[in-house]
Amino acid sequence: MNEIIESVKNLSIGFNSQKGKQISILRNVSTNIKKGETVGIVGESGSGKSTLALAMMGYIKQGLFPLKGECLFKSEDLLKMSSRQLEKIRGRKIAMIPQNAGQALTPNLKIGYQIDEALRLHTDLNKTERDKKISELLNKVRLPSPETMAFRYPHELSGGQQQRVAVAMALAGKPDLLLLDEPTTGLDVTTQAHVLELLRFIAKDTGTSMIYVSHDLGAIAQVSDRIVVMYAGEIVLEGPARKILKEPIHPYTYGLLKSIPKLSLAGLPASMPGSQPQPGSINEGCSFYDRCNLATDHCKKNSPDLEHIKELDTNVRCFNHKELINQNNNLQTSITKKSNNSEAIEVLKLKDVSISYAKQKFFDQLLNKISDQNPTVKDINIDIKKGETIALVGESGSGKSTILKSIAGLLKTKDGQIKFENDRLLSSDLKMRNPNDLRAIQLIFQNPDESLNPNHTVEQILSQPLKLYFNLSGEELKKNIIDLLKKVRLGEFYMSRYPRQLSGGEKQRVAVARAFAAKPDIILCDEVTSALDVSVQAAVLNILQQLKEDLGTTYVFVSHDLAVVRAISDRVAVLYQGRLCEIGPSQNVYKFPSHPYTEVLLGAVLEPDPDIKPKLVAEDIVEEKPPEKGCSFQGRCPRKIGDICNLEVPPWQIGENGNAIRCHINIDELASLQQ
Amino acid sequence: MLLLILKRIGLGLITLFIVSLITFVGVEVLPGDACTTYLEREAYGAALDACIKRLGLDVPAYERYLDWASNVMRGDFGYSLSGEMPINEVLGPRVKNSLVLASVSILIGIPLAIVLGIITALWRDKLPDIMISTITIFSMTIPEFISATLLILIVAIWLGWLPGIVIIPSDATFYELLSNIILPVVAISMIMTAHMARMVRSSVIQVMASDYVQMAILKGVPYWKMVFRHVLPNALLPAINVVALTIAWLLGGVVVTEVVFNYPGLGRLVIESISNRDLPVVQALAIILASIYVGINLIADLMTLMLNPRLKSLQIRK
């Protein structure tokens, strides 16, 4: 058990900057992987975790090169091997499971061929034995009908299935070490929980060592025996998983854990100030100095070494770690948010809204026939009150973003009405809306890299809505821009910057400021924190909440992240396949989920706590379109009662705690079933 | 799938119909009709009347279009004015010559372009890439009338190895033809190969940077195996359409090269018939060249569809 299979020694990897300076991405990293052990490497984007993982396969990305140190696999240095030698090790001794299997499987080759290729390279089996092995492997990763699966192309599978194929491919060579680079990041919550469960099973079943790289502490907590925390290219904390997650003795890890929104906790997570330093920008002192609340002058000048704490079996890179020992109780705290009064008036009403992506055929259009009887989004009824944050949650394909686009006027509704302020009908066509309505509803997008014009300065970006809606100019315009920047906690000097000169969190804050420039009544937030790192996400959530409390804005918040929704929303609507399942006050929906789908969804959420295991209630089948008749969740429902679910659309029921659900089972009965 | 092919063919036919209408209308609106341009100063009195009668210009335009179109569909393009011989006889040898020139250029140019493109991509920024890329960019930027003239000057006049202009008797054997067309083929290939090699290069580089290539490397697939199985099929797919356009261009459009080398192909016929005001021939050429473009693009589209599993299953599902 204690045999070390791979050991990284004093590894530094870097590149040459344009000025000819050597800049390191990884600095002096050492760690050991023992046989049969799963090590989680966690860090935010830019921390060097992927570079480290790839180096452990002897692979250095183009443009980078090793500066010093070695990666010893069974006491041979991978970084010194020829490509011929590496071919013998990759796939056979160390195998990789990539982040995005959809892009990591070669599009023109069938699944079977790609697995067969690994078998041919790394085993001595003959053709018939290999064919048998392929269906064995596909069976092992629990893919449906493994015989026919081999003849399919990658694009014919769903995201979760592609990821399983990648796992099967990695297992083909019977490796001693599996390297997983964010293997569940792009997947839906329920699929993610299933894939993780599979990986855990495989690790146990085959005794393979695993290196699990992820930014998601929730996923890491579920699989790892040991955790390595990376920051700015260095290991800052390393130790047994439980110790790291429950008693983090490094201020960065501590802050990171606190900034993760948790399902069990209402209110907003605490944010960490600042952002990770760029590679090459640290000259002396601790790399976390700028963001650390324990920092002293000593930290500014001297960089701490990785220190071994015997009683905790932990390595930590911090001078002041002792102050954090036995402080763990504070981890379970959050910032409470002011809730708005519930008597507020309704600002936006969705009445029987249906949206269809199907193009009307030419002849049907002539005859004015409605062609799509089974639209993507159907029968949506939501009344949104002034000053509330209503969240739409669901997995991909649930229609949450579609509804948002319709409210924004970017997508025409097929049926139903959108009413704004005093029951005034809002046209579903953007061109028919009056300028004031356009101003009143603003949108913040998921990815600020794409929503901010890269050729405009922050000043230009923010002045556009101000000029357009309020005709501001000169000093007044400038004053307003500075005001807006202050609101999102950015200084005046950001005005002359271009988006590329900002960090991800700063960019998203500019996008928030742009939306608020229009003094809107409603802001539509489309996965606004999904592209951000956790510590930055918390900051953006806090800004959004602060602005709402100050200005009384209404948010419609779309997210797939249930914990984030829990943190920010007052009310939550759960969607499946474009149909509402459950709607109610957040605290009640999270505490007493009534609808079977809400139960499934919440059960699958991964918490950064090794003691809270996800509950896998339903299969992770992917449905391509909603069923034509009956309940939208009939295909996956763990509590299906019979034909009635297939044939009849379930009625609305309102529970005593204010949740409304759509289910054929009595709401009180559901509550008792879940206990 | 069959439905799709039929649909594409139908669309192609509609395109051809529109082309035929446009050329016909275009010829109609030119000042003067075929007879006045043909007879020039003698275009008066009995001679003009006789000509009009002979060419059937006295009937309304739409009737003439229908008449002409139905003849074209039967493969009869009517008579040329200048030669007063059936257009089919004028076209026959020209089509053959153009085909020979095009196919030799294709057989040499396209494989060369693909090989050069792959080499430059795989040895990106190394010596082979720098050398080949310099040459390709150089030959891409020189206009063909200059490169062709230079070729004649150097190879034909200074060195005297090959004839400078092409004189082919109509009964020339293939071998005789071949020695005559070396210089035109070189001139054409220079530009064509350069363009295509650049395209293949960027396509291969893009695929080499993809996740699935990194995955293949990490799976332990040997380098050349990875190049042939994982990179090339995906990199060359988008090249099919470019190849198709190049072939169509070769068959109908190498006007400049044909004129410089005095090569009796379709391209030169276009120039000749326009300057002779031989309108029936112009019309016929427009239709033929349009058909070539439509036909070859159709084939290219279908090939892309067949070879790209993603598109194939998309179509079947619909």
Coordinates of C-alpha atoms in Angstrom, one line a residue, chain A residues 54 57 59 61-62 86-87 90-92 94-98 100 102-109 113-115 117-118 120-122 153 155-156 166 169 624, chain B residues 124 208-226 228-234 237 306-314 317:
Chain A
L54 CA 0.2 16.5 -17.8
M57 CA 2.5 11.8 -18.1
Y59 CA 3.6 15.7 -21.6
K61 CA 2.2 21.7 -23.6
Q62 CA 3.6 23.5 -26.6
L86 CA 6.7 7.4 -23.6
E87 CA 4.4 5.7 -26.1
R90 CA 1.2 6.3 -21.9
G91 CA -2.1 4.4 -22.0
R92 CA -0.4 1.3 -20.7
I94 CA -0.5 5.9 -17.0
A95 CA -3.8 6.7 -18.7
M96 CA -5.6 9.9 -19.1
I97 CA -9.3 10.7 -18.8
P98 CA -9.7 14.1 -20.4
N100 CA -14.1 17.3 -22.3
G102 CA -16.8 15.3 -26.5
Q103 CA -13.7 17.0 -27.9
A104 CA -11.2 14.5 -26.8
L105 CA -12.7 11.6 -28.9
T106 CA -11.6 11.8 -32.5
P107 CA -14.8 12.7 -34.5
N108 CA -14.2 10.5 -37.5
L109 CA -13.5 7.2 -35.7
Y113 CA -12.1 1.6 -33.0
Q114 CA -10.8 4.1 -30.5
I115 CA -11.0 1.6 -27.7
E117 CA -6.7 1.1 -30.8
A118 CA -5.7 1.3 -27.1
R120 CA -3.9 -3.1 -29.9
L121 CA -1.2 -0.8 -28.7
H122 CA -1.1 -2.0 -25.1
Y153 CA -19.5 7.8 -33.6
H155 CA -21.1 12.7 -31.6
E156 CA -24.0 10.2 -31.4
A166 CA -13.2 8.0 -22.3
M169 CA -10.6 3.8 -23.2
E624 CA -33.6 14.6 -26.3
Chain B
R124 CA 5.7 24.1 -38.3
M208 CA -3.1 19.2 -34.4
A209 CA -4.0 21.6 -31.6
S210 CA -7.3 19.9 -30.9
D211 CA -8.1 18.0 -27.7
Y212 CA -8.5 14.7 -29.5
V213 CA -4.9 14.8 -30.9
Q214 CA -3.6 15.5 -27.4
M215 CA -5.7 12.6 -26.2
A216 CA -4.3 10.3 -28.9
I217 CA -0.7 11.3 -27.8
L218 CA -1.5 10.6 -24.2
K219 CA -3.1 7.3 -25.2
G220 CA 0.3 6.3 -26.5
V221 CA -0.5 6.3 -30.2
P222 CA 2.7 6.4 -32.2
Y223 CA 3.3 9.7 -34.0
W224 CA 2.7 8.7 -37.6
K225 CA -0.2 6.5 -36.8
M226 CA -1.8 9.4 -35.0
F228 CA -2.8 9.3 -40.4
R229 CA -5.7 8.1 -38.3
H230 CA -6.5 11.0 -36.1
V231 CA -5.3 14.1 -37.9
L232 CA -5.5 13.8 -41.7
P233 CA -9.1 12.5 -42.1
N234 CA -10.3 15.4 -40.0
L237 CA -12.3 17.1 -45.0
M306 CA -20.4 10.8 -47.0
L307 CA -17.0 11.3 -45.3
N308 CA -18.1 13.3 -42.3
P309 CA -19.9 11.0 -39.9
R310 CA -21.4 13.9 -38.1
L311 CA -23.2 15.3 -41.1
K312 CA -24.2 11.8 -42.3
S313 CA -26.1 10.8 -39.2
L314 CA -27.6 14.3 -39.0
R317 CA -32.0 11.4 -38.6

